[in-house]
Coordinates of C-alpha atoms (C1' of nucleotides) in Angstrom, one line a residue:
Chain A
X1 CA 0.0 0.0 0.0
X2 CA 1.8 3.1 -1.2
X3 CA 1.7 6.3 0.8
X4 CA 1.4 8.5 -2.2
X5 CA -2.1 9.5 -3.4
X6 CA -1.7 9.1 -7.1
X7 CA -0.1 5.7 -7.8
X8 CA -0.4 5.1 -11.4
X9 CA 0.4 1.8 -13.0
X10 CA 2.5 3.9 -15.3
X11 CA 6.0 4.4 -13.8
X12 CA 7.3 7.9 -13.1
X13 CA 9.1 9.8 -15.8
X14 CA 12.8 9.3 -15.4
X15 CA 13.5 12.9 -14.3
X16 CA 10.6 12.7 -11.9
X17 CA 11.9 9.6 -10.3
X18 CA 15.3 11.2 -9.9
X19 CA 13.8 14.1 -8.2
X20 CA 11.7 11.9 -5.9
X21 CA 14.9 10.4 -4.7
X22 CA 16.6 13.7 -4.3
X23 CA 13.6 14.9 -2.2
X24 CA 13.7 11.9 0.0
X25 CA 17.5 12.2 0.6
X26 CA 17.2 15.9 1.2
X27 CA 14.3 15.5 3.6
X28 CA 16.1 12.8 5.5
X29 CA 19.0 15.1 6.0
X30 CA 17.0 18.2 6.8
X31 CA 14.7 16.5 9.3
X32 CA 17.6 14.7 10.9
X33 CA 19.4 18.0 11.5
X34 CA 16.6 20.4 12.2
X35 CA 13.8 18.2 13.4
X36 CA 10.3 18.0 12.1
X37 CA 9.7 21.7 12.3
X38 CA 11.7 22.2 9.2
X39 CA 9.8 23.8 6.4
X40 CA 9.0 21.9 3.2
X41 CA 10.5 24.9 1.5
X42 CA 13.8 24.1 3.2
X43 CA 13.5 20.5 2.1
X44 CA 12.8 21.6 -1.4
X45 CA 15.7 24.0 -1.4
X46 CA 18.0 21.3 -0.1
X47 CA 16.9 18.9 -2.8
X48 CA 17.4 21.6 -5.4
X49 CA 13.8 21.5 -6.6
X50 CA 10.8 23.7 -6.2
X51 CA 8.2 23.2 -3.4
X52 CA 5.6 22.3 -6.0
X53 CA 7.7 19.3 -6.9
X54 CA 7.6 18.1 -3.4
X55 CA 3.9 18.5 -3.2
X56 CA 3.4 16.7 -6.5
X57 CA 5.1 13.6 -5.0
X58 CA 3.8 13.7 -1.5
X59 CA 0.3 14.9 -0.7
X60 CA 1.5 16.8 2.4
X61 CA 4.2 17.1 5.0
X62 CA 2.8 14.2 7.1
X63 CA 3.0 11.9 4.1
X64 CA 6.6 12.8 3.5
X65 CA 7.5 12.3 7.1
X66 CA 5.6 9.1 7.2
X67 CA 7.4 7.7 4.2
X68 CA 10.8 8.7 5.7
X69 CA 10.4 7.4 9.2
X70 CA 8.4 4.3 8.8
X71 CA 11.5 2.4 8.0
X72 CA 13.6 4.0 10.6
X73 CA 11.2 3.4 13.4
X74 CA 10.6 -0.1 12.3
X75 CA 14.3 -0.7 12.2
X76 CA 14.6 0.3 15.8
X77 CA 11.8 -2.0 16.7
X78 CA 13.6 -4.8 15.0
X79 CA 16.8 -4.1 16.9
X80 CA 15.1 -5.2 20.1
X81 CA 14.0 -8.5 18.5
X82 CA 17.4 -9.5 17.1
X83 CA 19.4 -8.3 20.1
X84 CA 19.1 -11.6 22.1
X85 CA 21.4 -13.2 19.5
X86 CA 24.2 -10.8 20.5
X87 CA 26.3 -12.5 23.1
X88 CA 25.1 -12.9 26.7
X89 CA 22.0 -11.2 28.0
X90 CA 23.8 -8.2 29.3
X91 CA 25.7 -7.6 26.1
X92 CA 22.4 -8.0 24.2
X93 CA 20.8 -5.3 26.2
X94 CA 23.8 -3.0 25.9
X95 CA 24.0 -3.7 22.2
X96 CA 20.3 -2.8 21.7
X97 CA 20.6 0.5 23.6
X98 CA 23.7 1.5 21.7
X99 CA 22.3 0.7 18.3
X100 CA 19.0 2.4 19.0
X101 CA 20.6 5.4 20.5
X102 CA 23.1 5.8 17.7
X103 CA 20.1 6.2 15.4
X104 CA 18.1 8.5 17.6
X105 CA 21.0 10.7 18.5
X106 CA 22.0 11.3 14.9
X107 CA 18.4 12.0 13.9
X108 CA 16.4 14.6 15.6
X109 CA 13.4 14.0 13.5
X110 CA 13.4 10.4 14.5
X111 CA 13.3 11.2 18.2
X112 CA 10.5 13.7 17.6
X113 CA 8.5 11.2 15.7
X114 CA 8.8 8.6 18.4
X115 CA 8.3 11.0 21.4
X116 CA 6.0 13.6 20.4
X117 CA 4.6 14.0 16.9
X118 CA 1.1 13.6 15.7
X119 CA 2.6 12.2 12.5
X120 CA 1.5 8.7 11.7
X121 CA 0.3 8.3 15.3
X122 CA -1.4 5.0 14.6
X123 CA 1.7 3.5 13.0
X124 CA 4.0 4.5 15.8
X125 CA 1.5 3.0 18.3
X126 CA 1.6 -0.3 16.5
X127 CA 5.4 -0.3 16.6
X128 CA 5.3 0.4 20.3
X129 CA 3.1 -2.7 20.9
X130 CA 5.7 -4.8 19.1
X131 CA 8.7 -3.3 20.8
X132 CA 7.6 -3.4 24.4
X133 CA 7.5 -7.2 24.7
X134 CA 10.9 -7.5 23.0
X135 CA 12.4 -5.0 25.5
X136 CA 10.8 -6.8 28.4
X137 CA 12.4 -10.0 27.3
X138 CA 15.9 -8.4 27.1
X139 CA 15.4 -6.9 30.5
X140 CA 14.1 -10.0 32.2
X141 CA 16.9 -12.2 30.8
X142 CA 19.6 -9.7 31.9
X143 CA 18.0 -9.7 35.3
X144 CA 17.6 -13.4 35.8
X145 CA 21.2 -13.9 34.7
X146 CA 22.3 -11.6 37.5
X147 CA 23.6 -8.7 35.4
X148 CA 20.9 -6.1 35.5
X149 CA 19.5 -4.7 38.8
X150 CA 16.1 -6.1 39.5
X151 CA 14.4 -3.0 40.4
X152 CA 14.0 -1.7 36.9
X153 CA 11.4 -2.7 34.4
X154 CA 11.2 -2.7 30.6
X155 CA 9.3 0.5 30.5
X156 CA 12.3 2.3 32.1
X157 CA 14.3 1.8 29.0
X158 CA 12.4 3.9 26.4
X159 CA 12.4 6.6 29.0
X160 CA 16.1 6.5 29.5
X161 CA 16.6 6.4 25.8
X162 CA 14.6 9.5 25.3
X163 CA 16.6 11.3 28.0
X164 CA 19.9 10.4 26.4
X165 CA 18.8 11.1 22.8
X166 CA 17.6 14.5 23.9
X167 CA 21.1 15.2 24.9
X168 CA 22.4 13.5 21.7
X169 CA 20.4 15.7 19.5
X170 CA 21.4 18.8 21.4
X171 CA 25.1 18.1 21.0
X172 CA 25.0 16.4 17.6
X173 CA 26.8 19.1 15.8
X174 CA 29.5 19.8 18.4
X175 CA 30.3 16.3 19.7
X176 CA 28.3 13.6 18.0
X177 CA 29.3 10.9 20.3
X178 CA 29.1 12.7 23.6
X179 CA 26.0 10.8 24.5
X180 CA 28.1 7.6 24.8
X181 CA 29.7 9.1 27.9
X182 CA 26.5 9.3 29.7
X183 CA 25.2 6.0 28.5
X184 CA 28.2 4.4 30.1
X185 CA 27.5 6.1 33.4
X186 CA 23.9 4.9 33.3
X187 CA 25.0 1.4 32.4
X188 CA 27.3 1.4 35.3
X189 CA 24.4 2.4 37.4
X190 CA 22.2 -0.4 36.0
X191 CA 24.6 -3.2 36.8
X192 CA 23.8 -5.2 39.9
X193 CA 27.2 -4.4 41.4
X194 CA 30.6 -3.5 40.1
X195 CA 34.1 -2.8 41.1
X196 CA 35.9 -0.1 39.0
X197 CA 33.9 2.1 36.7
X198 CA 33.7 1.3 33.0
X199 CA 35.8 3.4 30.6
X200 CA 34.0 6.5 29.5
X201 CA 33.9 7.9 26.0
X202 CA 36.6 10.5 26.2
X203 CA 36.0 14.0 25.0
X204 CA 39.0 15.3 23.1
X205 CA 39.2 18.6 24.9
X206 CA 37.8 19.2 28.3
X207 CA 36.3 22.5 27.2
X208 CA 34.3 20.9 24.5
X209 CA 31.6 20.1 27.1
X210 CA 31.1 23.8 27.6
X211 CA 31.1 24.3 23.9
X212 CA 28.3 21.8 23.6
X213 CA 26.2 23.9 25.9
X214 CA 26.9 27.1 24.0
X215 CA 25.9 25.4 20.8
X216 CA 22.7 24.3 22.4
X217 CA 22.1 27.9 23.2
X218 CA 22.7 28.9 19.6
X219 CA 20.3 26.3 18.1
X220 CA 17.8 26.7 20.9
X221 CA 15.1 28.3 18.8
X222 CA 14.6 25.0 17.0
X223 CA 15.1 22.5 19.8
X224 CA 14.0 23.4 23.3
Chain B
X1 CA 18.6 48.9 39.1
X2 CA 15.0 48.1 38.4
X3 CA 14.0 46.2 35.3
X4 CA 11.0 48.2 34.6
X5 CA 11.3 51.2 32.4
X6 CA 9.3 53.7 34.3
X7 CA 10.4 53.7 37.9
X8 CA 8.8 56.6 39.6
X9 CA 9.7 57.8 43.0
X10 CA 6.0 57.7 43.5
X11 CA 4.9 54.2 44.6
X12 CA 2.4 52.3 42.5
X13 CA -1.3 52.8 43.2
X14 CA -2.6 50.1 45.6
X15 CA -4.6 48.2 42.9
X16 CA -1.7 48.5 40.5
X17 CA 0.7 46.9 43.0
X18 CA -1.8 44.1 43.6
X19 CA -2.0 43.5 39.9
X20 CA 1.7 43.5 39.6
X21 CA 1.9 40.7 42.1
X22 CA -0.9 38.8 40.4
X23 CA 1.0 39.0 37.1
X24 CA 4.2 37.8 38.5
X25 CA 2.5 34.9 40.2
X26 CA 0.5 34.0 37.1
X27 CA 3.6 34.3 34.9
X28 CA 5.6 32.0 37.2
X29 CA 2.9 29.4 37.0
X30 CA 2.3 29.7 33.3
X31 CA 6.0 29.6 32.3
X32 CA 6.7 26.8 34.7
X33 CA 4.0 24.7 33.1
X34 CA 4.1 25.6 29.5
X35 CA 7.6 26.9 29.0
X36 CA 8.7 30.2 27.6
X37 CA 6.7 29.9 24.5
X38 CA 3.5 30.7 26.4
X39 CA 1.8 33.8 25.2
X40 CA 1.6 37.0 27.3
X41 CA -2.1 36.8 26.6
X42 CA -2.1 33.5 28.5
X43 CA -0.2 35.1 31.3
X44 CA -2.6 38.0 31.4
X45 CA -5.6 35.7 31.4
X46 CA -4.2 33.6 34.2
X47 CA -3.6 36.7 36.2
X48 CA -7.1 37.9 35.5
X49 CA -6.0 41.1 34.0
X50 CA -5.8 42.5 30.4
X51 CA -2.6 42.3 28.3
X52 CA -2.2 46.0 28.4
X53 CA -1.7 45.8 32.2
X54 CA 1.1 43.4 31.8
X55 CA 2.8 45.7 29.3
X56 CA 2.3 48.7 31.5
X57 CA 4.3 46.9 34.2
X58 CA 6.9 45.2 32.1
X59 CA 8.2 46.8 28.9
X60 CA 8.2 43.5 27.0
X61 CA 8.2 39.7 27.4
X62 CA 11.9 39.5 28.0
X63 CA 11.7 41.9 30.9
X64 CA 9.0 39.8 32.5
X65 CA 11.0 36.6 32.0
X66 CA 14.1 38.3 33.3
X67 CA 12.4 39.6 36.4
X68 CA 11.0 36.1 37.1
X69 CA 14.0 33.9 36.5
X70 CA 16.8 36.1 37.7
X71 CA 16.1 34.9 41.2
X72 CA 15.5 31.3 40.3
X73 CA 18.7 31.0 38.3
X74 CA 20.6 32.8 41.0
X75 CA 19.2 30.5 43.6
X76 CA 20.4 27.4 41.7
X77 CA 23.9 29.0 41.5
X78 CA 23.8 29.5 45.2
X79 CA 23.0 25.9 45.9
X80 CA 26.3 24.9 44.5
X81 CA 28.0 27.3 46.8
X82 CA 26.3 26.2 50.0
X83 CA 26.4 22.5 49.2
X84 CA 29.8 21.8 50.8
X85 CA 28.3 22.4 54.2
X86 CA 25.9 19.5 53.7
X87 CA 27.6 16.4 55.1
X88 CA 30.5 14.7 53.5
X89 CA 31.6 15.5 49.9
X90 CA 29.5 12.8 48.3
X91 CA 26.3 13.9 50.2
X92 CA 27.1 17.5 49.2
X93 CA 27.2 16.6 45.6
X94 CA 24.1 14.6 45.7
X95 CA 22.3 17.2 47.7
X96 CA 23.2 19.9 45.1
X97 CA 22.0 17.7 42.2
X98 CA 18.7 16.9 43.9
X99 CA 18.0 20.5 44.9
X100 CA 18.9 21.9 41.5
X101 CA 16.9 19.2 39.7
X102 CA 13.9 19.6 41.9
X103 CA 13.7 23.2 40.7
X104 CA 14.4 22.6 37.1
X105 CA 12.1 19.6 36.8
X106 CA 9.2 21.5 38.2
X107 CA 9.8 24.5 36.0
X108 CA 10.0 24.2 32.3
X109 CA 10.7 27.8 31.8
X110 CA 13.7 27.6 34.1
X111 CA 15.3 24.9 32.1
X112 CA 14.6 26.8 28.9
X113 CA 16.1 29.9 30.2
X114 CA 19.3 28.0 31.3
X115 CA 19.6 25.9 28.2
X116 CA 18.4 27.8 25.3
X117 CA 16.8 31.1 25.5
X118 CA 17.9 34.4 24.2
X119 CA 16.3 36.0 27.2
X120 CA 18.7 37.8 29.5
X121 CA 21.6 36.1 27.8
X122 CA 24.3 38.2 29.5
X123 CA 22.9 37.6 33.0
X124 CA 22.8 33.8 32.5
X125 CA 26.3 33.9 31.2
X126 CA 27.4 35.7 34.4
X127 CA 25.7 33.1 36.5
X128 CA 27.4 30.3 34.6
X129 CA 30.8 31.8 35.4
X130 CA 29.9 31.8 39.0
X131 CA 28.5 28.3 39.1
X132 CA 31.2 26.5 37.2
X133 CA 33.9 26.9 39.9
X134 CA 31.5 25.9 42.6
X135 CA 30.6 22.7 40.8
X136 CA 34.2 22.0 40.1
X137 CA 34.9 22.2 43.8
X138 CA 32.1 19.8 44.7
X139 CA 33.3 17.4 42.1
X140 CA 37.0 17.5 43.0
X141 CA 36.3 17.0 46.7
X142 CA 34.0 14.0 46.1
X143 CA 36.7 12.6 43.9
X144 CA 39.7 13.1 46.2
X145 CA 37.6 11.6 49.0
X146 CA 37.2 8.5 46.9
X147 CA 33.4 8.7 46.4
X148 CA 33.1 9.9 42.9
X149 CA 34.6 8.2 39.9
X150 CA 37.7 10.2 38.7
X151 CA 37.0 10.1 35.0
X152 CA 34.2 12.7 35.2
X153 CA 34.7 16.5 35.3
X154 CA 32.6 19.4 36.6
X155 CA 31.3 20.2 33.2
X156 CA 29.6 16.8 33.0
X157 CA 27.1 17.8 35.6
X158 CA 25.2 20.6 34.0
X159 CA 24.9 18.3 31.0
X160 CA 23.5 15.5 33.1
X161 CA 21.2 17.9 34.8
X162 CA 19.9 19.1 31.5
X163 CA 19.3 15.5 30.4
X164 CA 17.4 14.7 33.5
X165 CA 15.4 17.9 33.7
X166 CA 14.3 17.3 30.1
X167 CA 12.7 14.1 31.3
X168 CA 11.4 15.8 34.4
X169 CA 9.6 18.5 32.4
X170 CA 8.2 16.0 30.0
X171 CA 6.6 13.9 32.8
X172 CA 5.9 16.7 35.2
X173 CA 2.1 16.4 35.0
X174 CA 1.9 12.6 35.1
X175 CA 4.6 11.6 37.6
X176 CA 6.3 14.7 39.0
X177 CA 9.0 12.7 40.8
X178 CA 9.8 10.2 38.1
X179 CA 13.1 11.9 37.4
X180 CA 14.4 10.8 40.8
X181 CA 14.3 7.2 39.6
X182 CA 16.9 8.0 36.9
X183 CA 18.9 10.3 39.0
X184 CA 19.5 7.4 41.4
X185 CA 20.6 5.1 38.6
X186 CA 23.0 7.8 37.4
X187 CA 24.3 8.3 40.9
X188 CA 24.9 4.6 41.2
X189 CA 26.9 4.9 38.0
X190 CA 28.9 7.8 39.3
X191 CA 30.1 6.0 42.4
X192 CA 33.7 4.6 42.3
X193 CA 32.4 1.2 43.1
X194 CA 29.4 -0.2 44.9
X195 CA 27.7 -3.4 46.1
X196 CA 24.0 -3.5 45.9
X197 CA 22.1 -0.9 43.9
X198 CA 20.6 2.0 45.8
X199 CA 16.8 2.0 46.3
X200 CA 15.0 3.6 43.4
X201 CA 12.1 6.0 43.6
X202 CA 9.2 3.7 43.2
X203 CA 6.5 4.4 40.7
X204 CA 3.1 3.6 42.2
X205 CA 1.8 1.6 39.2
X206 CA 4.1 0.0 36.7
X207 CA 2.0 1.2 33.8
X208 CA 2.5 4.8 34.9
X209 CA 5.7 4.8 32.9
X210 CA 3.8 4.1 29.8
X211 CA 1.3 6.8 30.7
X212 CA 4.1 9.3 31.0
X213 CA 5.1 8.6 27.4
X214 CA 1.6 9.0 26.2
X215 CA 1.3 12.3 28.1
X216 CA 4.5 13.5 26.5
X217 CA 2.8 12.7 23.2
X218 CA -0.2 14.7 24.1
X219 CA 1.8 17.8 25.2
X220 CA 4.3 17.4 22.3
X221 CA 3.3 20.5 20.4
X222 CA 4.7 22.6 23.2
X223 CA 7.7 20.6 24.3
X224 CA 9.8 18.8 21.7
Chain C
dC1 C1' 12.0 15.7 -35.3
dG2 C1' 7.8 17.3 -33.3
dA3 C1' 3.5 16.3 -30.7
dT4 C1' 1.9 15.9 -26.2
dA5 C1' 1.4 14.2 -21.7
dT6 C1' 4.1 14.9 -17.8
dA7 C1' 6.8 17.6 -14.8
dT8 C1' 8.6 21.9 -13.0
dG9 C1' 9.6 26.3 -10.2
dG10 C1' 8.7 29.9 -7.4
dA11 C1' 5.5 33.6 -6.7
dG12 C1' 1.7 34.3 -3.8
dG13 C1' -2.8 33.1 -1.4
dA14 C1' -4.7 31.8 2.9
dA15 C1' -4.5 31.0 7.5
dG16 C1' -2.3 31.2 11.4
dT17 C1' 0.5 33.0 15.5
dC18 C1' 2.0 36.3 18.7
dA19 C1' 4.2 40.6 20.6
dT20 C1' 2.8 45.0 21.1
dT21 C1' -0.2 49.4 20.9
dC22 C1' -4.3 52.3 21.2
dC23 C1' -8.0 54.5 23.3
dA24 C1' -12.4 54.8 25.4
dC25 C1' -13.6 53.8 29.9
dT26 C1' -12.9 53.0 35.1
dT27 C1' -10.9 53.5 39.6
dA28 C1' -8.2 55.1 43.5
dC29 C1' -7.1 58.8 46.2
dG30 C1' -6.2 63.6 47.8
Chain D
dC1 C1' -15.5 65.4 43.3
dG2 C1' -11.6 66.2 40.1
dT3 C1' -7.9 64.2 38.0
dA4 C1' -4.0 61.5 37.5
dA5 C1' -3.3 56.7 37.3
dG6 C1' -4.8 52.5 35.8
dT7 C1' -7.4 49.2 32.9
dG8 C1' -9.3 45.8 29.3
dG9 C1' -9.4 43.8 25.0
dA10 C1' -10.0 44.8 20.2
dA11 C1' -7.0 45.9 16.7
dT12 C1' -2.4 46.2 14.4
dG13 C1' 1.4 44.6 12.0
dA14 C1' 5.1 41.7 11.5
dC15 C1' 6.0 37.5 11.2
dT16 C1' 5.7 32.3 9.8
dT17 C1' 4.3 28.2 7.3
dC18 C1' 1.5 25.2 4.5
dC19 C1' 0.0 24.6 0.1
dT20 C1' -1.8 26.0 -4.9
dC21 C1' -1.7 28.1 -9.5
dC22 C1' -0.1 28.4 -14.0
dA23 C1' 3.2 29.8 -17.4
dT24 C1' 7.1 27.4 -18.8
dA25 C1' 10.2 23.5 -19.7
dT26 C1' 11.4 18.7 -20.6
dA27 C1' 11.1 13.6 -21.4
dT28 C1' 9.1 10.2 -24.2
dC29 C1' 7.3 8.0 -28.2
dG30 C1' 5.7 7.6 -32.9

DNA sequence: CGATATATGGAGGAAGTCATTCCACTTACG
DNA sequence: CGTAAGTGGAATGACTTCCTCCATATATCG
């Protein structure tokens, strides 16, 4: 079932198909960087086409966003399903968190779709129903194997992911991997017990942390 | 140096002074709940006065926000200064984090002022210069006393606070204390080593976590 | 090559939001 | 009771953003 309104049997003209791809690429880039508030004019400009061309291909903004993020959201949902095959139950959980966060931290639009948007609400809801049991399984296994503290539940994890990816989005341009630093700290807090702390992601220059804050300041209008 | 433009020697008329207070109270409430994007019309409505009355008292929105948050921001800066007197160096650090977060989590406007706003930029900058050394001191003492892992630096803490208060603001209406749960996890991750995990803030019903997410969804338009 | 359906761009309409102002009216206070 | 001070809320104007129109351009096929 295509998302586009007019789906002919006839294929798109060659140049039109080229433009469609350019639009999707540009939209992915723009929404990842600026979030869903980005204008379709901005997307069009980034694609090197006019706005009308975007609207000819996608009935409205929601449809474009839907087409873009369906895959991405679904991919994250899948991560939880395939994680158990990744080493022991602790490693599986960590692997899932890292993979999911890597995607959400590099993509502001993705976080916004998952957390807050009214875009494709029903579809997101369906994904959530699928992802929750998979996370529960990861969590329960890591707990019964004695790795993960037993006072957390599956639902804690999407919340922690949201928290971290907020930071990730905020500092994406200045220090794209800064979030790993805090994920490590949180993971150290999630273990049942431990001796020495795990190695943190090292930030090249100490002052870069301050720079990250200042950058957030600059881009604030669009993020909050 | 007053913030208001017209500061007469003459005191305000009694009813005007009453209204000024009503406006400040209402603004505090509205900005805390909705963030700085709230309209001055909303503030006026909450105060039970007309917009013009707000403008008669404060030259513009920035001035109102400045008047409101100067104290709050300053108060947080002070927390870092007085923290050392609170028990040992670990307890001092924890006390500071809890107190600061309690304020930021209950007040969306406050986080927005600190993180991102263009409101009273210079003043915020000054506060930052004052707060950074105080935090560094807390951190260094907790490290040299062997409580706090030595691979974190002072600048990590504002970042973690931001992360947590983002969550706090998001879930403020559904579960106002939910953030404490994740602060505990992070604190457990910040200790040099530990045996059993610390007791988490317990959420009454398990499903409330999901409810928090759904609520975020609902209020998304205003938060992102 | 030339006919024609398809595709295009970017100006601009329409609808909204929100900070701020104006002014006819009201109220406190000496 | 006179008047300076204060007030409400409609109106203004400067945005922003989604989306459509249509004159022009281009691919495709006989």
